[in-house]
């Protein structure tokens, strides 16, 4: 999903997501939704997997609002460090 689609999505929608560092990600069928620092963030409505140098990584299911909160907290702690 693209970043604009995610901004318009209600917080209670179940999404599937994965994180990968830029160095470990192996290009494949799934494109990142957005980039935060050195991490590629993948968000889709259906389960998926991405390829990394260490093997395959399966997505995790979470509500979009919860994922946004986790990412915001992570970024704010990173900015304070």
CSV table of N, CA, C and O in Angstrom, one decimal:
chain,number,residue,atom,x,y,z
A,1,UNK,N,0.8,-1.2,0.0
A,1,UNK,CA,0.0,0.0,0.0
A,1,UNK,C,0.9,1.2,0.0
A,1,UNK,O,1.9,1.3,0.6
A,2,UNK,N,0.4,2.3,-0.6
A,2,UNK,CA,1.2,3.5,-0.7
A,2,UNK,C,0.9,4.4,0.5
A,2,UNK,O,-0.1,4.2,1.2
A,3,UNK,N,1.8,5.3,0.8
A,3,UNK,CA,1.7,6.1,2.0
A,3,UNK,C,0.4,6.9,2.0
A,3,UNK,O,-0.2,7.0,3.1
A,4,UNK,N,0.0,7.4,0.9
A,4,UNK,CA,-1.3,8.2,0.9
A,4,UNK,C,-2.5,7.4,1.3
A,4,UNK,O,-3.4,7.8,2.0
A,5,UNK,N,-2.5,6.1,0.8
A,5,UNK,CA,-3.6,5.2,1.1
A,5,UNK,C,-3.7,4.9,2.6
A,5,UNK,O,-4.7,4.9,3.2
A,6,UNK,N,-2.5,4.8,3.2
A,6,UNK,CA,-2.4,4.5,4.6
A,6,UNK,C,-2.9,5.7,5.5
A,6,UNK,O,-3.6,5.6,6.5
A,7,UNK,N,-2.6,6.9,5.0
A,7,UNK,CA,-3.0,8.1,5.7
A,7,UNK,C,-4.5,8.3,5.8
A,7,UNK,O,-5.1,8.8,6.7
A,8,UNK,N,-5.2,7.8,4.8
A,8,UNK,CA,-6.7,7.9,4.7
A,8,UNK,C,-7.4,6.7,5.3
A,8,UNK,O,-8.6,6.7,5.5
A,9,UNK,N,-6.6,5.7,5.8
A,9,UNK,CA,-7.2,4.5,6.3
A,9,UNK,C,-7.7,4.7,7.8
A,9,UNK,O,-6.9,5.3,8.6
A,10,UNK,N,-8.9,4.2,8.2
A,10,UNK,CA,-9.3,4.3,9.6
A,10,UNK,C,-8.4,3.5,10.5
A,10,UNK,O,-7.8,2.5,10.1
A,11,UNK,N,-8.2,3.9,11.7
A,11,UNK,CA,-7.3,3.2,12.7
A,11,UNK,C,-7.7,1.8,13.0
A,11,UNK,O,-6.9,1.0,13.5
A,12,UNK,N,-9.0,1.4,12.9
A,12,UNK,CA,-9.4,0.1,13.4
A,12,UNK,C,-9.3,-1.0,12.3
A,12,UNK,O,-9.6,-2.1,12.5
A,13,UNK,N,-8.7,-0.7,11.1
A,13,UNK,CA,-8.5,-1.6,10.0
A,13,UNK,C,-7.4,-2.5,10.4
A,13,UNK,O,-6.3,-2.1,10.8
A,14,UNK,N,-7.6,-3.8,10.2
A,14,UNK,CA,-6.5,-4.8,10.4
A,14,UNK,C,-5.5,-4.8,9.2
A,14,UNK,O,-6.0,-4.8,8.1
A,15,UNK,N,-4.3,-4.6,9.4
A,15,UNK,CA,-3.3,-4.6,8.4
A,15,UNK,C,-2.2,-5.6,8.7
A,15,UNK,O,-2.1,-6.1,9.8
A,16,UNK,N,-1.4,-6.0,7.7
A,16,UNK,CA,-0.3,-6.9,7.8
A,16,UNK,C,1.0,-6.0,7.5
A,16,UNK,O,1.0,-5.3,6.6
A,17,UNK,N,2.0,-6.2,8.4
A,17,UNK,CA,3.2,-5.4,8.2
A,17,UNK,C,4.5,-6.2,8.4
A,17,UNK,O,4.5,-7.2,9.1
A,18,UNK,N,5.6,-5.7,7.8
A,18,UNK,CA,6.9,-6.2,8.0
A,18,UNK,C,7.9,-5.0,8.0
A,18,UNK,O,7.6,-4.0,7.4
A,19,UNK,N,9.0,-5.2,8.7
A,19,UNK,CA,10.1,-4.2,8.7
A,19,UNK,C,11.3,-4.9,8.2
A,19,UNK,O,11.5,-6.1,8.5
A,20,UNK,N,12.1,-4.2,7.4
A,20,UNK,CA,13.4,-4.7,7.0
A,20,UNK,C,14.4,-3.6,6.9
A,20,UNK,O,14.0,-2.4,6.5
A,21,UNK,N,15.6,-3.8,7.2
A,21,UNK,CA,16.6,-2.8,7.0
A,21,UNK,C,16.9,-2.7,5.5
A,21,UNK,O,16.7,-3.7,4.7
A,22,UNK,N,17.4,-1.6,5.0
A,22,UNK,CA,17.7,-1.4,3.6
A,22,UNK,C,18.8,-2.4,3.2
A,22,UNK,O,18.7,-2.9,2.1
A,23,UNK,N,19.7,-2.7,4.1
A,23,UNK,CA,20.8,-3.6,3.7
A,23,UNK,C,20.4,-5.1,3.5
A,23,UNK,O,20.9,-5.8,2.7
A,24,UNK,N,19.4,-5.5,4.3
A,24,UNK,CA,18.9,-6.9,4.3
A,24,UNK,C,17.8,-7.2,3.4
A,24,UNK,O,17.6,-8.4,3.1
A,25,UNK,N,17.1,-6.2,2.9
A,25,UNK,CA,16.0,-6.5,2.0
A,25,UNK,C,16.5,-6.9,0.6
A,25,UNK,O,17.4,-6.3,0.0
A,26,UNK,N,15.8,-8.0,0.1
A,26,UNK,CA,16.1,-8.4,-1.2
A,26,UNK,C,14.8,-8.1,-2.1
A,26,UNK,O,13.7,-8.5,-1.7
A,27,UNK,N,15.0,-7.3,-3.1
A,27,UNK,CA,13.9,-6.9,-3.9
A,27,UNK,C,13.0,-8.0,-4.4
A,27,UNK,O,13.6,-9.1,-4.8
A,28,UNK,N,11.7,-7.8,-4.3
A,28,UNK,CA,10.8,-8.9,-4.8
A,28,UNK,C,9.5,-8.3,-5.2
A,28,UNK,O,9.4,-7.2,-5.8
A,29,UNK,N,8.4,-9.0,-4.9
A,29,UNK,CA,7.1,-8.6,-5.4
A,29,UNK,C,6.5,-7.5,-4.6
A,29,UNK,O,5.7,-6.7,-5.1
A,30,UNK,N,6.9,-7.4,-3.3
A,30,UNK,CA,6.3,-6.4,-2.4
A,30,UNK,C,7.2,-5.2,-2.3
A,30,UNK,O,8.4,-5.3,-2.1
A,31,UNK,N,6.6,-4.0,-2.5
A,31,UNK,CA,7.3,-2.8,-2.4
A,31,UNK,C,7.0,-2.1,-1.1
A,31,UNK,O,5.9,-2.2,-0.5
A,32,UNK,N,8.0,-1.4,-0.5
A,32,UNK,CA,7.8,-0.8,0.8
A,32,UNK,C,6.7,0.3,0.7
A,32,UNK,O,6.6,1.0,-0.3
A,33,UNK,N,5.9,0.5,1.7
A,33,UNK,CA,4.9,1.5,1.8
A,33,UNK,C,5.6,2.9,2.1
A,33,UNK,O,5.2,3.9,1.6
A,34,UNK,N,6.6,2.8,3.0
A,34,UNK,CA,7.3,4.0,3.3
A,34,UNK,C,8.6,3.7,3.9
A,34,UNK,O,8.9,2.5,4.3
A,35,UNK,N,9.5,4.6,4.1
A,35,UNK,CA,10.8,4.4,4.7
A,35,UNK,C,11.0,5.3,6.0
A,35,UNK,O,10.6,6.4,6.0
A,36,UNK,N,11.4,4.7,7.0
A,36,UNK,CA,11.7,5.4,8.3
A,36,UNK,C,13.2,5.1,8.7
A,36,UNK,O,13.5,4.0,8.9
A,37,UNK,N,14.0,6.2,8.6
A,37,UNK,CA,15.4,6.1,8.9
A,37,UNK,C,16.0,5.0,8.0
A,37,UNK,O,16.0,5.2,6.8
A,38,UNK,N,16.5,3.9,8.5
A,38,UNK,CA,17.2,2.9,7.7
A,38,UNK,C,16.2,1.7,7.5
A,38,UNK,O,16.7,0.7,7.0
A,39,UNK,N,15.0,1.8,7.8
A,39,UNK,CA,14.0,0.7,7.7
A,39,UNK,C,13.0,0.9,6.6
A,39,UNK,O,12.5,2.0,6.4
A,40,UNK,N,12.7,-0.1,5.9
A,40,UNK,CA,11.7,-0.2,4.9
A,40,UNK,C,10.4,-0.7,5.7
A,40,UNK,O,10.5,-1.8,6.3
A,41,UNK,N,9.3,-0.1,5.6
A,41,UNK,CA,8.1,-0.5,6.2
A,41,UNK,C,7.1,-0.9,5.2
A,41,UNK,O,6.8,-0.2,4.3
A,42,UNK,N,6.7,-2.2,5.3
A,42,UNK,CA,5.7,-2.8,4.3
A,42,UNK,C,4.4,-3.0,5.0
A,42,UNK,O,4.3,-3.5,6.1
A,43,UNK,N,3.3,-2.4,4.4
A,43,UNK,CA,2.0,-2.6,4.9
A,43,UNK,C,1.0,-3.0,3.8
A,43,UNK,O,1.0,-2.3,2.8
A,44,UNK,N,0.3,-4.0,4.1
A,44,UNK,CA,-0.7,-4.5,3.1
A,44,UNK,C,-1.9,-5.0,3.9
A,44,UNK,O,-1.9,-5.2,5.1
A,45,UNK,N,-3.0,-5.2,3.2
A,45,UNK,CA,-4.3,-5.6,3.8
A,45,UNK,C,-4.3,-7.2,4.0
A,45,UNK,O,-5.0,-7.7,4.8
A,46,UNK,N,-3.5,-7.9,3.2
A,46,UNK,CA,-3.5,-9.3,3.2
A,46,UNK,C,-2.1,-9.8,3.7
A,46,UNK,O,-1.1,-9.1,3.4
A,47,UNK,N,-2.0,-11.0,4.3
A,47,UNK,CA,-0.7,-11.6,4.7
A,47,UNK,C,0.2,-11.7,3.5
A,47,UNK,O,-0.2,-11.9,2.3
A,48,UNK,N,1.5,-11.5,3.7
A,48,UNK,CA,2.5,-11.5,2.7
A,48,UNK,C,3.8,-11.9,3.3
A,48,UNK,O,4.0,-11.9,4.6
A,49,UNK,N,4.8,-12.1,2.5
A,49,UNK,CA,6.2,-12.3,3.0
A,49,UNK,C,7.2,-11.5,2.2
A,49,UNK,O,6.9,-11.2,1.0
A,50,UNK,N,8.3,-11.1,2.8
A,50,UNK,CA,9.3,-10.5,2.0
A,50,UNK,C,10.6,-11.3,2.1
A,50,UNK,O,10.7,-12.1,3.0
A,51,UNK,N,11.5,-11.1,1.2
A,51,UNK,CA,12.7,-11.8,1.2
A,51,UNK,C,13.8,-10.9,1.7
A,51,UNK,O,13.9,-9.8,1.4
A,52,UNK,N,14.6,-11.5,2.6
A,52,UNK,CA,15.8,-10.8,3.2
A,52,UNK,C,17.0,-11.7,2.9
A,52,UNK,O,16.9,-12.8,2.5
A,53,UNK,N,18.2,-11.2,3.2
A,53,UNK,CA,19.4,-11.9,3.1
A,53,UNK,C,19.4,-13.1,4.0
A,53,UNK,O,20.2,-14.1,3.8
A,54,UNK,N,18.6,-13.0,5.1
A,54,UNK,CA,18.6,-14.1,6.1
A,54,UNK,C,17.4,-15.1,5.9
A,54,UNK,O,17.2,-15.9,6.7
A,55,UNK,N,16.7,-14.9,4.8
A,55,UNK,CA,15.6,-15.8,4.5
A,55,UNK,C,14.3,-15.0,4.3
A,55,UNK,O,14.3,-13.8,4.1
A,56,UNK,N,13.2,-15.7,4.4
A,56,UNK,CA,11.9,-15.1,4.2
A,56,UNK,C,11.3,-14.6,5.6
A,56,UNK,O,11.5,-15.2,6.6
A,57,UNK,N,10.6,-13.5,5.5
A,57,UNK,CA,10.0,-12.9,6.7
A,57,UNK,C,8.5,-12.7,6.5
A,57,UNK,O,8.2,-12.1,5.5
A,58,UNK,N,7.7,-13.3,7.3
A,58,UNK,CA,6.3,-13.3,7.1
A,58,UNK,C,5.7,-12.0,7.9
A,58,UNK,O,6.2,-11.6,8.9
A,59,UNK,N,4.6,-11.5,7.3
A,59,UNK,CA,4.0,-10.3,7.9
A,59,UNK,C,3.3,-10.6,9.2
A,59,UNK,O,2.9,-11.8,9.4
A,60,UNK,N,3.1,-9.6,10.0
A,60,UNK,CA,2.3,-9.7,11.3
A,60,UNK,C,1.1,-8.9,11.1
A,60,UNK,O,1.1,-7.8,10.5
A,61,UNK,N,0.0,-9.4,11.8
A,61,UNK,CA,-1.3,-8.7,11.7
A,61,UNK,C,-1.4,-7.7,12.9
A,61,UNK,O,-1.1,-8.1,14.0
A,62,UNK,N,-1.9,-6.5,12.7
A,62,UNK,CA,-2.1,-5.5,13.7
A,62,UNK,C,-3.1,-4.5,13.2
A,62,UNK,O,-3.2,-4.3,12.0
A,63,UNK,N,-3.7,-3.8,14.1
A,63,UNK,CA,-4.6,-2.7,13.7
A,63,UNK,C,-3.8,-1.5,13.3
A,63,UNK,O,-2.7,-1.2,13.9
A,64,UNK,N,-4.2,-0.8,12.2
A,64,UNK,CA,-3.4,0.3,11.7
A,64,UNK,C,-3.1,1.4,12.7
A,64,UNK,O,-2.1,1.9,12.8
A,65,UNK,N,-4.1,1.7,13.6
A,65,UNK,CA,-3.9,2.7,14.6
A,65,UNK,C,-2.8,2.3,15.6
A,65,UNK,O,-2.0,3.1,16.0
A,66,UNK,N,-2.8,1.0,16.0
A,66,UNK,CA,-1.7,0.5,16.9
A,66,UNK,C,-0.4,0.6,16.2
A,66,UNK,O,0.6,1.0,16.9
A,67,UNK,N,-0.3,0.2,15.0
A,67,UNK,CA,1.0,0.3,14.3
A,67,UNK,C,1.5,1.8,14.2
A,67,UNK,O,2.7,2.0,14.4
A,68,UNK,N,0.6,2.7,13.8
A,68,UNK,CA,1.0,4.1,13.8
A,68,UNK,C,1.5,4.6,15.1
A,68,UNK,O,2.5,5.3,15.2
A,69,UNK,N,0.9,4.2,16.2
A,69,UNK,CA,1.3,4.6,17.6
A,69,UNK,C,2.7,4.0,17.9
A,69,UNK,O,3.6,4.7,18.4
A,70,UNK,N,2.9,2.8,17.5
A,70,UNK,CA,4.3,2.1,17.7
A,70,UNK,C,5.3,2.9,16.9
A,70,UNK,O,6.4,3.2,17.5
A,71,UNK,N,5.1,3.2,15.7
A,71,UNK,CA,6.0,3.9,14.9
A,71,UNK,C,6.3,5.3,15.4
A,71,UNK,O,7.4,5.7,15.4
A,72,UNK,N,5.2,6.0,15.8
A,72,UNK,CA,5.4,7.3,16.4
A,72,UNK,C,6.2,7.3,17.6
A,72,UNK,O,7.1,8.2,17.8
A,73,UNK,N,6.0,6.4,18.5
A,73,UNK,CA,6.8,6.3,19.8
A,73,UNK,C,8.3,5.9,19.4
A,73,UNK,O,9.2,6.5,20.0
A,74,UNK,N,8.5,5.0,18.5
A,74,UNK,CA,9.8,4.7,18.1
A,74,UNK,C,10.6,5.9,17.6
A,74,UNK,O,11.7,6.1,17.9
A,75,UNK,N,9.9,6.6,16.7
A,75,UNK,CA,10.5,7.8,16.1
A,75,UNK,C,10.8,8.9,17.1
A,75,UNK,O,11.9,9.5,17.1
A,76,UNK,N,9.9,9.1,18.1
A,76,UNK,CA,10.1,10.1,19.1
A,76,UNK,C,11.2,9.8,20.0
A,76,UNK,O,12.0,10.6,20.4
A,77,UNK,N,11.3,8.5,20.4
A,77,UNK,CA,12.5,8.1,21.2
A,77,UNK,C,13.8,8.2,20.5
A,77,UNK,O,14.8,8.6,21.1
A,78,UNK,N,13.8,7.9,19.2
A,78,UNK,CA,15.0,8.0,18.4
A,78,UNK,C,15.4,9.5,18.3
A,78,UNK,O,16.6,9.8,18.4
A,79,UNK,N,14.5,10.4,18.2
A,79,UNK,CA,14.8,11.8,18.1
A,79,UNK,C,15.3,12.4,19.4
A,79,UNK,O,16.0,13.4,19.4
A,80,UNK,N,14.9,11.8,20.5
A,80,UNK,CA,15.4,12.2,21.9
A,80,UNK,C,16.7,11.7,22.2
A,80,UNK,O,17.4,12.3,23.0
A,81,UNK,N,17.2,10.6,21.5
A,81,UNK,CA,18.5,10.1,21.8
A,81,UNK,C,19.6,10.9,21.3
A,81,UNK,O,19.5,11.7,20.4
